Amino acid sequence: MTTPETSPDHPGSADPVTAPGRRARPHDVDDLESTAVRRQRLLGRLDEPPAGQDEPAAQPTAEPAAPAHQHPEPPTSAFPAPREDTVPGLRPRWQEAPDPADVALAGASEARPRSRAAAHVWALVVTLLLAPVAWYLVADAGARLTLGEDSPWATGTLAPAAVVELVCGLLVLAVVLLAARWSSLGALVVGALVLLAGAAFVLLPGPTADALAPVLDQVRSQGDLGGNVAHHLLADGPSGRLAQAGLTLVLVGVVSHGARRLGRAEERGRREAARRDLGQGGARHGVR
């Protein structure tokens, strides 16, 4: 007599193992397989389908859209912020301008510096034309103020014409010196020529006097203006004042050129410092 628990025909038999000496039947093997499947499912292997069944096709899942009012979480070391092309907090001119390293001349606002040929030419022309005028006006005003028995220094009275001439000479001299701000070429060239002429008056008085004699005679024949020019030239040349004026112009040109080079070097340093600060700021904001 068989019981429901041991009956081979009972489909819900709890013991799938057959007794010794008993031949296993087909439904006993099915019970073993179903028990193994249930144990696998209990162990967490739910992703593997049972034997004899096809794997279900993977269904694409759409990520839920974040609510509009939800604020993005701040970036952390584990989840860094995405890379951006611009660094927050920078001025628009730094975001739109090219990298200072791409500029050919540091300190320039253009990729290629503008030509300074016009500045050199104009400074040279202005200095060549106005330096002799300034010298003559100042020298002639000085002669009117000091020479003769009727000079203001001798009589103690004011000479308005001499004062006006002196003021005009100083204004023209100021224009000559300001021309060195455009370019130092004019001051260097004209100053060197005047310095050489003044040195010739002092170092070679005999040959210089012989060479200038016919020239000065021709100048004196041009009237009062020519006579005044010859007189002032002979007064300033041998006394060394002409050499002093030439040396002054040369030094003005040297100072102008040196100041311009120093300004370029300082501007280059500021541009490099700004580029380093820009790189450090980009690294702090997550830009590589």
Coordinates of C-alpha atoms in Angstrom, one line a residue:
M1 CA 0.0 0.0 0.0
T2 CA 1.3 3.4 -1.0
T3 CA 0.8 6.7 0.7
P4 CA 0.3 10.1 -1.0
E5 CA 3.8 11.2 0.1
T6 CA 5.5 8.1 -1.5
S7 CA 3.1 7.3 -4.3
P8 CA 4.8 7.5 -7.6
D9 CA 1.6 8.8 -9.2
H10 CA 1.2 11.7 -6.8
P11 CA 2.3 14.9 -8.7
G12 CA 3.1 16.9 -5.6
S13 CA 5.5 14.4 -4.0
A14 CA 7.7 16.1 -1.5
D15 CA 10.6 13.7 -1.7
P16 CA 11.9 13.5 -5.3
V17 CA 14.6 10.9 -4.4
T18 CA 13.6 7.3 -5.2
A19 CA 14.1 4.5 -2.7
P20 CA 16.9 2.1 -3.1
G21 CA 16.2 -0.6 -5.6
R22 CA 13.5 1.4 -7.2
R23 CA 13.8 2.6 -10.8
A24 CA 13.2 6.3 -11.3
R25 CA 10.3 7.3 -13.4
P26 CA 10.0 10.2 -15.9
H27 CA 7.9 12.4 -13.6
D28 CA 10.5 12.0 -10.9
V29 CA 13.2 13.6 -13.1
D30 CA 10.8 16.5 -13.8
D31 CA 10.4 17.0 -10.1
L32 CA 14.2 17.1 -9.7
E33 CA 14.6 19.7 -12.5
S34 CA 11.8 21.9 -11.1
T35 CA 13.3 21.7 -7.6
A36 CA 16.7 22.8 -9.0
V37 CA 15.0 25.7 -10.9
R38 CA 13.2 26.9 -7.7
R39 CA 16.5 26.7 -5.7
Q40 CA 18.3 28.8 -8.4
R41 CA 15.6 31.4 -8.3
L42 CA 15.8 31.5 -4.5
L43 CA 19.5 32.0 -4.8
G44 CA 19.0 35.1 -6.9
R45 CA 19.7 33.7 -10.4
L46 CA 16.6 35.2 -11.7
D47 CA 18.3 36.6 -14.8
E48 CA 19.0 33.2 -16.2
P49 CA 15.9 31.6 -17.8
P50 CA 15.0 28.0 -17.1
A51 CA 16.2 25.3 -19.5
G52 CA 14.3 25.0 -22.6
Q53 CA 13.1 28.6 -22.6
D54 CA 14.4 31.5 -24.8
E55 CA 15.8 34.6 -23.2
P56 CA 13.4 37.5 -23.4
A57 CA 14.4 40.4 -25.6
A58 CA 15.9 43.3 -23.7
Q59 CA 13.4 46.2 -23.6
P60 CA 15.0 49.7 -23.7
T61 CA 14.2 51.7 -20.7
A62 CA 13.9 55.4 -20.8
E63 CA 15.3 57.4 -17.9
P64 CA 12.7 59.5 -16.2
A65 CA 13.0 63.2 -17.0
A66 CA 14.1 65.4 -14.1
P67 CA 11.5 67.8 -12.8
A68 CA 11.9 71.4 -14.1
H69 CA 12.1 72.8 -10.5
Q70 CA 14.8 70.3 -9.5
H71 CA 18.3 72.0 -9.1
P72 CA 21.4 70.1 -10.4
E73 CA 23.6 68.7 -7.7
P74 CA 26.9 70.4 -7.1
P75 CA 29.9 68.6 -8.6
T76 CA 32.1 66.5 -6.3
S77 CA 35.4 64.8 -6.5
A78 CA 33.6 61.5 -7.5
F79 CA 31.3 63.3 -10.0
P80 CA 33.2 66.2 -11.5
A81 CA 31.5 68.9 -13.5
P82 CA 31.4 68.5 -17.3
R83 CA 34.0 70.4 -19.2
E84 CA 33.0 73.8 -20.5
D85 CA 34.6 75.9 -23.3
T86 CA 34.4 79.1 -21.2
V87 CA 35.4 79.7 -17.7
P88 CA 32.6 81.2 -15.5
G89 CA 33.3 84.6 -14.0
L90 CA 35.7 85.8 -16.8
R91 CA 35.2 89.1 -18.6
P92 CA 33.8 88.8 -22.2
R93 CA 37.0 90.2 -23.7
W94 CA 39.0 87.3 -22.2
Q95 CA 36.5 84.7 -23.5
E96 CA 36.4 86.2 -27.0
A97 CA 40.1 87.3 -27.3
P98 CA 42.7 84.8 -28.6
D99 CA 45.2 83.2 -26.2
P100 CA 48.0 85.7 -25.5
A101 CA 50.5 83.0 -26.5
D102 CA 49.1 83.2 -30.1
V103 CA 49.9 86.9 -30.4
A104 CA 53.1 87.5 -32.3
L105 CA 54.1 90.6 -30.3
A106 CA 53.2 90.4 -26.6
G107 CA 51.5 93.6 -25.5
A108 CA 49.9 94.2 -28.9
S109 CA 46.2 94.1 -29.5
E110 CA 46.6 92.8 -33.1
A111 CA 48.0 89.5 -34.4
R112 CA 50.6 91.5 -36.4
P113 CA 52.0 94.8 -35.1
R114 CA 51.3 97.9 -37.2
S115 CA 54.3 99.4 -39.2
R116 CA 56.0 102.3 -37.5
A117 CA 57.6 103.6 -40.7
A118 CA 55.3 106.6 -40.9
A119 CA 56.1 107.5 -37.3
H120 CA 59.9 107.3 -38.0
V121 CA 59.6 109.4 -41.1
W122 CA 57.4 112.1 -39.5
A123 CA 59.6 112.4 -36.4
L124 CA 62.7 112.7 -38.6
V125 CA 61.1 115.4 -40.8
V126 CA 59.7 117.4 -37.9
T127 CA 63.0 117.4 -36.0
L128 CA 65.0 118.3 -39.1
L129 CA 62.8 121.3 -39.9
L130 CA 62.0 122.6 -36.4
A131 CA 65.2 122.0 -34.5
P132 CA 67.1 124.8 -36.4
V133 CA 64.1 127.1 -36.0
A134 CA 64.0 126.5 -32.2
W135 CA 67.7 127.1 -32.0
Y136 CA 67.6 130.4 -33.9
L137 CA 64.6 131.8 -31.9
V138 CA 66.1 131.0 -28.6
A139 CA 69.6 132.3 -29.6
D140 CA 68.2 135.5 -31.1
A141 CA 66.0 136.2 -28.1
G142 CA 69.0 135.7 -25.8
A143 CA 71.1 138.1 -27.8
R144 CA 68.3 140.7 -27.7
L145 CA 68.0 140.3 -23.9
T146 CA 71.7 140.6 -23.1
L147 CA 73.7 142.2 -25.9
G148 CA 73.9 146.0 -26.5
E149 CA 73.7 149.1 -24.3
D150 CA 69.9 149.2 -24.9
S151 CA 69.3 145.6 -23.8
P152 CA 66.7 145.0 -21.1
W153 CA 69.5 143.7 -18.8
A154 CA 71.4 147.0 -19.2
T155 CA 68.5 149.4 -19.0
G156 CA 66.3 147.4 -16.6
T157 CA 63.2 147.7 -18.9
L158 CA 61.1 145.0 -20.4
A159 CA 61.6 144.1 -24.0
P160 CA 58.2 142.5 -25.1
A161 CA 59.5 141.5 -28.6
A162 CA 62.4 139.6 -27.1
V163 CA 60.2 137.9 -24.6
V164 CA 57.7 136.9 -27.3
E165 CA 60.5 135.5 -29.5
L166 CA 61.8 133.5 -26.5
V167 CA 58.4 132.0 -25.8
C168 CA 58.0 131.1 -29.5
G169 CA 61.4 129.4 -29.5
L170 CA 60.5 127.4 -26.4
L171 CA 57.2 126.3 -27.9
V172 CA 58.9 125.1 -31.0
L173 CA 61.5 123.3 -28.9
A174 CA 58.7 121.6 -27.0
V175 CA 57.3 120.3 -30.3
V176 CA 60.7 118.9 -31.2
L177 CA 61.1 117.1 -27.9
L178 CA 57.5 115.7 -28.1
A179 CA 58.2 114.4 -31.6
A180 CA 60.6 111.9 -29.9
R181 CA 57.4 110.4 -28.3
W182 CA 56.4 109.1 -31.7
S183 CA 59.8 107.9 -32.7
S184 CA 63.3 108.4 -31.3
L185 CA 64.9 108.4 -34.8
G186 CA 64.6 112.1 -35.4
A187 CA 66.2 113.1 -32.1
L188 CA 69.0 110.6 -32.5
V189 CA 69.9 111.5 -36.1
V190 CA 69.6 115.3 -35.7
G191 CA 71.2 115.3 -32.3
A192 CA 74.2 113.3 -33.7
L193 CA 74.7 115.8 -36.6
V194 CA 74.5 118.8 -34.3
L195 CA 76.9 117.2 -31.8
L196 CA 79.4 116.4 -34.5
A197 CA 79.2 120.0 -35.8
G198 CA 79.6 121.4 -32.3
A199 CA 82.6 119.1 -31.6
A200 CA 84.2 120.3 -34.9
F201 CA 83.9 124.0 -33.7
V202 CA 85.7 123.1 -30.4
L203 CA 88.2 120.4 -31.4
L204 CA 89.1 121.7 -34.9
P205 CA 88.6 125.5 -34.8
G206 CA 91.1 126.4 -37.6
P207 CA 89.8 124.0 -40.3
T208 CA 86.2 124.7 -39.3
A209 CA 86.6 128.5 -39.6
D210 CA 88.3 128.1 -43.0
A211 CA 85.5 125.8 -44.3
L212 CA 82.7 128.0 -43.0
A213 CA 84.1 131.4 -44.1
P214 CA 82.7 131.4 -47.7
V215 CA 79.4 129.9 -46.4
L216 CA 79.0 132.5 -43.7
D217 CA 79.7 135.3 -46.2
Q218 CA 77.0 134.0 -48.5
V219 CA 74.6 133.8 -45.5
R220 CA 75.3 137.4 -44.4
S221 CA 74.5 138.6 -47.9
Q222 CA 70.8 137.5 -47.4
G223 CA 70.0 140.5 -45.2
D224 CA 69.4 141.0 -41.5
L225 CA 68.1 137.4 -41.0
G226 CA 71.3 136.0 -42.6
G227 CA 73.5 138.2 -40.5
N228 CA 71.8 137.2 -37.3
V229 CA 72.2 133.4 -38.3
A230 CA 75.9 133.9 -38.9
H231 CA 76.4 135.8 -35.7
H232 CA 74.5 133.2 -33.5
L233 CA 76.4 130.3 -35.2
L234 CA 79.8 131.9 -34.5
A235 CA 78.7 132.6 -30.9
D236 CA 77.3 129.1 -30.1
G237 CA 79.7 127.0 -32.1
P238 CA 83.1 127.9 -30.5
S239 CA 81.6 128.3 -27.0
G240 CA 80.4 124.7 -26.9
R241 CA 76.7 125.5 -26.7
L242 CA 76.0 123.9 -30.1
A243 CA 77.6 120.6 -28.9
Q244 CA 75.5 120.8 -25.7
A245 CA 72.3 121.1 -27.8
G246 CA 73.3 118.1 -29.9
L247 CA 74.1 116.0 -26.9
T248 CA 70.7 116.9 -25.3
L249 CA 68.9 115.7 -28.4
V250 CA 70.8 112.5 -28.5
L251 CA 70.0 111.8 -24.9
V252 CA 66.4 112.6 -25.5
G253 CA 66.3 110.0 -28.3
V254 CA 68.1 107.4 -26.1
V255 CA 65.7 108.0 -23.2
S256 CA 62.7 107.7 -25.5
H257 CA 63.9 104.5 -27.1
G258 CA 64.7 103.0 -23.7
A259 CA 61.3 103.9 -22.3
R260 CA 59.5 102.4 -25.2
R261 CA 61.5 99.1 -24.9
L262 CA 60.9 99.0 -21.1
G263 CA 57.2 99.6 -21.6
R264 CA 57.0 96.7 -24.1
A265 CA 58.9 94.4 -21.6
E266 CA 56.5 95.4 -18.8
E267 CA 53.5 94.8 -21.1
R268 CA 54.9 91.4 -22.0
G269 CA 55.2 90.5 -18.4
R270 CA 51.6 91.5 -17.6
R271 CA 50.4 89.5 -20.5
E272 CA 52.3 86.4 -19.4
A273 CA 51.0 86.9 -15.8
A274 CA 47.4 87.2 -17.1
R275 CA 47.9 84.0 -19.2
R276 CA 49.1 82.1 -16.1
D277 CA 46.2 83.5 -14.0
L278 CA 43.8 82.5 -16.8
G279 CA 45.1 78.9 -16.8
Q280 CA 45.0 78.7 -13.0
G281 CA 41.4 80.0 -13.0
G282 CA 40.4 77.5 -15.7
A283 CA 41.9 74.6 -13.6
R284 CA 40.0 75.8 -10.6
H285 CA 36.7 75.8 -12.6
G286 CA 37.3 72.3 -14.0
V287 CA 38.7 73.3 -17.4
R288 CA 41.7 71.5 -18.7

